PDB file of C-alpha atoms in Angstrom:
ATOM      1  CA  LYS N  25      90.130 112.166 108.491  1.00 87.00           C
ATOM      2  CA  ASN N  26      91.975 108.966 107.797  1.00 90.00           C
ATOM      3  CA  GLN N  27      89.531 106.218 107.023  1.00 94.00           C
ATOM      4  CA  VAL N  28      89.622 102.867 105.977  1.00 97.00           C
ATOM      5  CA  GLU N  29      86.428 101.123 104.566  1.00 97.00           C
ATOM      6  CA  GLN N  30      85.713  97.759 103.704  1.00 98.00           C
ATOM      7  CA  SER N  31      83.058  95.879 101.879  1.00 97.00           C
ATOM      8  CA  PRO N  32      81.062  93.579 102.333  1.00 97.00           C
ATOM      9  CA  GLN N  33      80.510  93.693 106.136  1.00 97.00           C
ATOM     10  CA  SER N  34      79.787  90.129 105.847  1.00 97.00           C
ATOM     11  CA  LEU N  35      80.016  87.356 103.225  1.00 97.00           C
ATOM     12  CA  ILE N  36      78.762  83.654 102.828  1.00 98.00           C
ATOM     13  CA  ILE N  37      80.278  81.690 100.808  1.00 98.00           C
ATOM     14  CA  LEU N  38      80.182  77.750  99.353  1.00 98.00           C
ATOM     15  CA  GLU N  39      83.387  75.888  99.896  1.00 98.00           C
ATOM     16  CA  GLY N  40      85.423  75.855  96.737  1.00 98.00           C
ATOM     17  CA  LYS N  41      83.947  79.149  95.538  1.00 98.00           C
ATOM     18  CA  ASN N  42      86.164  82.370  94.990  1.00 98.00           C
ATOM     19  CA  CYS N  43      85.601  85.732  96.437  1.00 98.00           C
ATOM     20  CA  THR N  44      87.039  88.849  96.856  1.00 98.00           C
ATOM     21  CA  LEU N  45      86.655  91.742  99.632  1.00 98.00           C
ATOM     22  CA  GLN N  46      87.488  95.291  99.086  1.00 98.00           C
ATOM     23  CA  CYS N  47      89.102  98.098 100.774  1.00 98.00           C
ATOM     24  CA  ASN N  48      88.927 101.518 100.046  1.00 98.00           C
ATOM     25  CA  TYR N  49      91.317 104.005 102.201  1.00 97.00           C
ATOM     26  CA  THR N  50      91.516 107.876 102.469  1.00 96.00           C
ATOM     27  CA  VAL N  51      95.099 108.048 104.369  1.00 94.00           C
ATOM     28  CA  SER N  52      97.887 110.131 104.118  1.00 92.00           C
ATOM     29  CA  PRO N  53     100.579 109.884 104.534  1.00 92.00           C
ATOM     30  CA  PHE N  54     100.618 106.178 102.912  1.00 92.00           C
ATOM     31  CA  SER N  55     103.484 103.661 103.945  1.00 90.00           C
ATOM     32  CA  ASN N  56     101.829 100.539 103.185  1.00 92.00           C
ATOM     33  CA  LEU N  57      98.539  98.402 102.958  1.00 95.00           C
ATOM     34  CA  ARG N  58      98.497  94.837 104.842  1.00 96.00           C
ATOM     35  CA  TRP N  59      95.916  92.492 104.800  1.00 97.00           C
ATOM     36  CA  TYR N  60      95.276  90.639 107.970  1.00 97.00           C
ATOM     37  CA  LYS N  61      93.386  87.256 108.682  1.00 98.00           C
ATOM     38  CA  GLN N  62      91.713  87.307 112.293  1.00 98.00           C
ATOM     39  CA  ASP N  63      90.068  83.966 113.261  1.00 97.00           C
ATOM     40  CA  THR N  64      87.331  84.063 115.871  1.00 96.00           C
ATOM     41  CA  GLY N  65      89.221  84.428 119.709  1.00 94.00           C
ATOM     42  CA  ARG N  66      92.672  85.122 118.283  1.00 97.00           C
ATOM     43  CA  GLY N  67      94.792  88.484 117.134  1.00 97.00           C
ATOM     44  CA  PRO N  68      94.992  89.014 113.547  1.00 98.00           C
ATOM     45  CA  VAL N  69      97.939  87.551 111.454  1.00 97.00           C
ATOM     46  CA  SER N  70      99.467  89.072 108.449  1.00 95.00           C
ATOM     47  CA  LEU N  71      98.294  87.588 104.826  1.00 95.00           C
ATOM     48  CA  THR N  72     100.699  90.109 102.624  1.00 92.00           C
ATOM     49  CA  ILE N  73     101.905  93.478 101.990  1.00 89.00           C
ATOM     50  CA  MET N  74     101.373  95.824  99.800  1.00 89.00           C
ATOM     51  CA  THR N  75     103.630  99.021  98.744  1.00 88.00           C
ATOM     52  CA  PHE N  76     103.196 101.945  97.056  1.00 84.00           C
ATOM     53  CA  SER N  77     104.706 100.649  93.866  1.00 87.00           C
ATOM     54  CA  GLU N  78     103.384  96.836  93.457  1.00 88.00           C
ATOM     55  CA  ASN N  79     100.053  96.153  92.176  1.00 91.00           C
ATOM     56  CA  THR N  80      99.448  92.863  92.556  1.00 95.00           C
ATOM     57  CA  LYS N  81     100.988  90.545  94.901  1.00 94.00           C
ATOM     58  CA  SER N  82      99.773  86.622  95.926  1.00 94.00           C
ATOM     59  CA  ASN N  83     100.317  84.420  99.080  1.00 92.00           C
ATOM     60  CA  GLY N  84      98.965  80.863  98.276  1.00 95.00           C
ATOM     61  CA  ARG N  85      95.769  80.966  97.543  1.00 96.00           C
ATOM     62  CA  TYR N  86      95.430  84.883  98.527  1.00 96.00           C
ATOM     63  CA  THR N  87      96.095  87.398  96.063  1.00 97.00           C
ATOM     64  CA  ALA N  88      96.033  91.112  96.847  1.00 96.00           C
ATOM     65  CA  THR N  89      95.624  94.220  94.196  1.00 97.00           C
ATOM     66  CA  LEU N  90      96.611  98.113  95.140  1.00 96.00           C
ATOM     67  CA  ASP N  91      95.519 100.287  93.088  1.00 95.00           C
ATOM     68  CA  ALA N  92      97.295 103.735  94.447  1.00 92.00           C
ATOM     69  CA  ASP N  93      95.608 106.406  92.230  1.00 93.00           C
ATOM     70  CA  THR N  94      91.953 105.088  93.603  1.00 95.00           C
ATOM     71  CA  LYS N  95      93.070 104.273  96.667  1.00 95.00           C
ATOM     72  CA  GLN N  96      91.695 100.750  96.409  1.00 97.00           C
ATOM     73  CA  SER N  97      92.628  97.427  97.586  1.00 97.00           C
ATOM     74  CA  SER N  98      91.140  93.925  97.189  1.00 98.00           C
ATOM     75  CA  LEU N  99      92.111  90.196  98.792  1.00 98.00           C
ATOM     76  CA  HIS N 100      90.776  87.702  96.374  1.00 98.00           C
ATOM     77  CA  ILE N 101      90.483  84.278  97.813  1.00 98.00           C
ATOM     78  CA  THR N 102      90.711  81.340  95.600  1.00 98.00           C
ATOM     79  CA  ALA N 103      88.895  78.035  95.695  1.00 98.00           C
ATOM     80  CA  SER N 104      87.791  78.911  99.303  1.00 97.00           C
ATOM     81  CA  GLN N 105      87.840  76.172 102.162  1.00 98.00           C
ATOM     82  CA  LEU N 106      86.352  75.517 105.881  1.00 98.00           C
ATOM     83  CA  SER N 107      89.922  77.363 107.017  1.00 97.00           C
ATOM     84  CA  ASP N 108      89.442  80.478 105.185  1.00 98.00           C
ATOM     85  CA  SER N 109      86.233  81.334 107.443  1.00 98.00           C
ATOM     86  CA  ALA N 110      87.459  84.741 109.797  1.00 98.00           C
ATOM     87  CA  SER N 111      87.206  87.879 109.997  1.00 98.00           C
ATOM     88  CA  TYR N 112      89.680  89.747 107.141  1.00 98.00           C
ATOM     89  CA  ILE N 113      91.193  93.495 107.871  1.00 98.00           C
ATOM     90  CA  CYS N 114      92.328  95.934 105.573  1.00 98.00           C
ATOM     91  CA  VAL N 115      95.361  97.895 107.450  1.00 97.00           C
ATOM     92  CA  VAL N 116      97.263 100.946 106.133  1.00 96.00           C
ATOM     93  CA  ARG N 117     100.301 101.998 107.776  1.00 93.00           C
ATOM     94  CA  SER N 118     100.615 106.168 108.175  1.00 92.00           C
ATOM     95  CA  GLY N 119     104.007 107.062 109.439  1.00 83.00           C
ATOM     96  CA  THR N 120     106.243 104.880 111.421  1.00 84.00           C
ATOM     97  CA  TYR N 121     103.854 103.702 114.443  1.00 88.00           C
ATOM     98  CA  LYS N 122     100.696 104.951 113.132  1.00 91.00           C
ATOM     99  CA  TYR N 123      97.922 102.248 111.963  1.00 94.00           C
ATOM    100  CA  ILE N 124      94.565 102.834 110.535  1.00 96.00           C
ATOM    101  CA  PHE N 125      92.446  99.415 110.882  1.00 97.00           C
ATOM    102  CA  GLY N 126      89.058  98.549 108.796  1.00 97.00           C
ATOM    103  CA  THR N 127      86.359  97.048 110.350  1.00 96.00           C
ATOM    104  CA  GLY N 128      86.884  94.000 108.609  1.00 97.00           C
ATOM    105  CA  THR N 129      84.803  91.418 106.452  1.00 98.00           C
ATOM    106  CA  ARG N 130      83.488  88.468 107.953  1.00 98.00           C
ATOM    107  CA  LEU N 131      83.775  85.500 106.065  1.00 98.00           C
ATOM    108  CA  LYS N 132      81.641  82.294 106.705  1.00 98.00           C
ATOM    109  CA  VAL N 133      82.429  79.142 104.036  1.00 98.00           C
ATOM    110  CA  LEU N 134      80.120  76.512 104.222  1.00 98.00           C
ATOM    111  CA  ALA N 135      80.611  73.254 103.262  1.00 96.00           C
TER     112      ALA N 135
ATOM    113  CA  ASN A  11     108.835  81.300 120.906  1.00 64.00           C
ATOM    114  CA  ALA A  12     105.419  81.586 122.023  1.00 80.00           C
ATOM    115  CA  GLY A  13     105.336  85.130 120.414  1.00 95.00           C
ATOM    116  CA  VAL A  14     102.796  87.585 121.829  1.00 97.00           C
ATOM    117  CA  THR A  15     101.510  86.299 125.310  1.00 97.00           C
ATOM    118  CA  GLN A  16      98.753  88.270 127.139  1.00 98.00           C
ATOM    119  CA  THR A  17      97.145  87.501 130.499  1.00 97.00           C
ATOM    120  CA  PRO A  18      94.526  86.877 131.471  1.00 97.00           C
ATOM    121  CA  LYS A  19      92.281  85.705 128.849  1.00 97.00           C
ATOM    122  CA  PHE A  20      89.279  86.946 130.134  1.00 97.00           C
ATOM    123  CA  GLN A  21      88.293  89.283 133.217  1.00 97.00           C
ATOM    124  CA  VAL A  22      84.841  90.591 134.762  1.00 98.00           C
ATOM    125  CA  LEU A  23      85.079  93.477 136.888  1.00 97.00           C
ATOM    126  CA  LYS A  24      82.707  95.861 138.509  1.00 98.00           C
ATOM    127  CA  THR A  25      82.567  99.643 137.855  1.00 98.00           C
ATOM    128  CA  GLY A  26      85.505 101.099 139.968  1.00 97.00           C
ATOM    129  CA  GLN A  27      87.810  98.393 140.294  1.00 98.00           C
ATOM    130  CA  SER A  28      90.935  97.988 138.680  1.00 97.00           C
ATOM    131  CA  MET A  29      93.163  95.680 136.841  1.00 97.00           C
ATOM    132  CA  THR A  30      96.460  95.343 134.777  1.00 98.00           C
ATOM    133  CA  LEU A  31      96.830  93.594 131.895  1.00 98.00           C
ATOM    134  CA  GLN A  32      99.985  91.867 130.951  1.00 98.00           C
ATOM    135  CA  CYS A  33     101.918  91.590 127.431  1.00 98.00           C
ATOM    136  CA  ALA A  34     105.182  90.118 127.268  1.00 98.00           C
ATOM    137  CA  GLN A  35     107.027  89.300 123.807  1.00 97.00           C
ATOM    138  CA  ASP A  36     109.746  86.952 122.956  1.00 95.00           C
ATOM    139  CA  MET A  37     111.053  88.015 119.573  1.00 92.00           C
ATOM    140  CA  ASN A  38     113.374  90.823 121.040  1.00 91.00           C
ATOM    141  CA  HIS A  39     110.934  93.435 119.256  1.00 93.00           C
ATOM    142  CA  ASN A  40     111.533  97.630 120.036  1.00 92.00           C
ATOM    143  CA  SER A  41     108.009  98.884 119.516  1.00 94.00           C
ATOM    144  CA  MET A  42     104.892  97.997 121.110  1.00 97.00           C
ATOM    145  CA  TYR A  43     101.133  98.736 121.074  1.00 97.00           C
ATOM    146  CA  TRP A  44      97.797  98.432 123.194  1.00 98.00           C
ATOM    147  CA  TYR A  45      94.440  98.380 120.819  1.00 98.00           C
ATOM    148  CA  ARG A  46      91.158  97.753 122.032  1.00 98.00           C
ATOM    149  CA  GLN A  47      88.632  96.395 119.206  1.00 97.00           C
ATOM    150  CA  ASP A  48      85.020  96.937 119.577  1.00 96.00           C
ATOM    151  CA  PRO A  49      82.165  96.043 117.524  1.00 92.00           C
ATOM    152  CA  GLY A  50      81.587  97.502 114.455  1.00 88.00           C
ATOM    153  CA  MET A  51      84.895  99.426 114.891  1.00 91.00           C
ATOM    154  CA  GLY A  52      88.180  99.010 113.762  1.00 91.00           C
ATOM    155  CA  LEU A  53      91.471  98.343 116.186  1.00 96.00           C
ATOM    156  CA  ARG A  54      91.780 101.631 118.051  1.00 97.00           C
ATOM    157  CA  LEU A  55      95.359 102.173 119.219  1.00 97.00           C
ATOM    158  CA  ILE A  56      95.581 103.044 123.171  1.00 98.00           C
ATOM    159  CA  TYR A  57      99.185 103.795 124.100  1.00 98.00           C
ATOM    160  CA  TYR A  58     102.379 102.635 121.963  1.00 97.00           C
ATOM    161  CA  SER A  59     106.214 102.216 123.138  1.00 96.00           C
ATOM    162  CA  ALA A  60     108.536 102.898 120.749  1.00 93.00           C
ATOM    163  CA  SER A  61     111.222 101.462 122.356  1.00 91.00           C
ATOM    164  CA  GLU A  62     112.150 100.904 126.077  1.00 91.00           C
ATOM    165  CA  GLY A  63     111.513 103.228 128.281  1.00 90.00           C
ATOM    166  CA  THR A  64     109.043 105.311 126.267  1.00 94.00           C
ATOM    167  CA  THR A  65     105.447 105.386 125.694  1.00 97.00           C
ATOM    168  CA  ASP A  66     102.893 107.558 124.223  1.00 96.00           C
ATOM    169  CA  LYS A  67      99.302 108.137 123.795  1.00 97.00           C
ATOM    170  CA  GLY A  68      97.130 107.030 120.682  1.00 96.00           C
ATOM    171  CA  GLU A  69      93.794 107.546 119.658  1.00 94.00           C
ATOM    172  CA  VAL A  70      92.021 106.524 122.808  1.00 97.00           C
ATOM    173  CA  PRO A  71      94.216 107.289 126.160  1.00 98.00           C
ATOM    174  CA  ASN A  72      91.436 108.406 128.378  1.00 97.00           C
ATOM    175  CA  GLY A  73      91.208 105.728 131.424  1.00 97.00           C
ATOM    176  CA  TYR A  74      94.471 103.869 130.800  1.00 98.00           C
ATOM    177  CA  ASN A  75      98.110 103.936 131.659  1.00 98.00           C
ATOM    178  CA  VAL A  76     101.147 101.573 130.660  1.00 98.00           C
ATOM    179  CA  SER A  77     104.283 100.686 131.962  1.00 97.00           C
ATOM    180  CA  ARG A  78     106.920  99.534 129.633  1.00 96.00           C
ATOM    181  CA  LEU A  79     108.698  97.158 132.328  1.00 87.00           C
ATOM    182  CA  ASN A  80     111.863  96.273 130.303  1.00 95.00           C
ATOM    183  CA  LYS A  81     112.114  95.227 126.352  1.00 95.00           C
ATOM    184  CA  ARG A  82     109.705  91.980 126.956  1.00 96.00           C
ATOM    185  CA  GLU A  83     106.941  93.566 128.663  1.00 97.00           C
ATOM    186  CA  PHE A  84     104.284  96.317 128.393  1.00 98.00           C
ATOM    187  CA  SER A  85     101.489  96.443 130.387  1.00 98.00           C
ATOM    188  CA  LEU A  86      98.231  98.159 130.225  1.00 98.00           C
ATOM    189  CA  ARG A  87      96.239  99.595 133.944  1.00 98.00           C
ATOM    190  CA  LEU A  88      92.975 100.449 134.172  1.00 97.00           C
ATOM    191  CA  GLU A  89      92.836 102.480 137.167  1.00 94.00           C
ATOM    192  CA  SER A  90      88.872 102.744 137.849  1.00 97.00           C
ATOM    193  CA  ALA A  91      87.186 100.642 135.343  1.00 97.00           C
ATOM    194  CA  ALA A  92      83.992 101.950 133.308  1.00 98.00           C
ATOM    195  CA  PRO A  93      81.385 100.277 131.497  1.00 97.00           C
ATOM    196  CA  SER A  94      82.678 102.203 128.558  1.00 97.00           C
ATOM    197  CA  GLN A  95      85.957 100.052 128.551  1.00 98.00           C
ATOM    198  CA  THR A  96      83.885  96.682 128.332  1.00 98.00           C
ATOM    199  CA  SER A  97      86.380  95.334 124.992  1.00 98.00           C
ATOM    200  CA  VAL A  98      89.041  93.053 123.743  1.00 98.00           C
ATOM    201  CA  TYR A  99      92.162  94.211 124.294  1.00 98.00           C
ATOM    202  CA  PHE A 100      95.036  93.461 121.774  1.00 98.00           C
ATOM    203  CA  CYS A 101      98.691  93.966 122.352  1.00 98.00           C
ATOM    204  CA  ALA A 102     101.177  94.003 119.633  1.00 98.00           C
ATOM    205  CA  SER A 103     104.878  94.231 118.945  1.00 96.00           C
ATOM    206  CA  ARG A 104     106.751  94.793 115.699  1.00 93.00           C
ATOM    207  CA  PRO A 105     110.378  94.177 114.438  1.00 85.00           C
ATOM    208  CA  PRO A 106     112.490  97.258 114.086  1.00 77.00           C
ATOM    209  CA  THR A 107     113.198  96.243 110.513  1.00 65.00           C
ATOM    210  CA  GLY A 108     111.742  99.324 108.622  1.00 67.00           C
ATOM    211  CA  GLU A 109     108.628  99.849 106.663  1.00 62.00           C
ATOM    212  CA  VAL A 110     107.584  96.088 105.784  1.00 76.00           C
ATOM    213  CA  SER A 111     107.831  94.327 109.235  1.00 85.00           C
ATOM    214  CA  PRO A 112     103.969  93.539 110.069  1.00 90.00           C
ATOM    215  CA  LEU A 113     102.421  93.778 113.480  1.00 94.00           C
ATOM    216  CA  HIS A 114     102.641  90.645 115.692  1.00 96.00           C
ATOM    217  CA  PHE A 115      99.361  90.364 117.589  1.00 98.00           C
ATOM    218  CA  GLY A 116      98.786  88.621 120.914  1.00 98.00           C
ATOM    219  CA  ASN A 117      95.117  86.777 121.099  1.00 97.00           C
ATOM    220  CA  GLY A 118      93.563  89.274 123.337  1.00 98.00           C
ATOM    221  CA  THR A 119      92.347  89.813 126.761  1.00 98.00           C
ATOM    222  CA  ARG A 120      88.349  89.936 126.449  1.00 97.00           C
ATOM    223  CA  LEU A 121      87.082  92.229 129.725  1.00 98.00           C
ATOM    224  CA  THR A 122      83.576  92.694 130.581  1.00 98.00           C
ATOM    225  CA  VAL A 123      82.697  95.725 133.101  1.00 98.00           C
ATOM    226  CA  THR A 124      79.703  95.251 135.105  1.00 97.00           C
TER     227      THR A 124
END
């Protein structure tokens, strides 16, 4: 069964600290993996995409990694800001129109 | 550009009532999707439309119907609402630019069925 599992479910950190969110997937076929940020009351917005051949990709303070052998991805947030408070969703694309969504990690950044 | 616009933002229905959720995108995207988001679960696909004039069932289509009215608009209809359909509904679209194009989401319709 295709699955995307994320950990932790929720996380609280102090402003300025770093954190790492995890995503493990068992999806076949694998097209790519994308991290989305979902603010409360809004739709998800794409942060970064990882294709099969990519190991690391940065987007500002966000750095995503992908290990295709172990089927794991991580999203590292550096120097967190209050505006980083949101849910972060890992999504694996499998085929042209099929996307498998994780349940998300809810991040709270405290001042 | 507004992106993906969903209406209404909130709706309360009684069991058995019907309603249509509207979605429109102004990005000239070919494919459009309807998802539902429930607590503790990932987004689940209800229906999608690969292009104007085509629609296909997703993972959880029972109790729903869709219409791809034109390239811009993709509506979701609940004919006889049930409490199990209480959820947040998201419409998304995607450009036809190959593997790396992301889904673009609207801000959702929060539906409560009592």
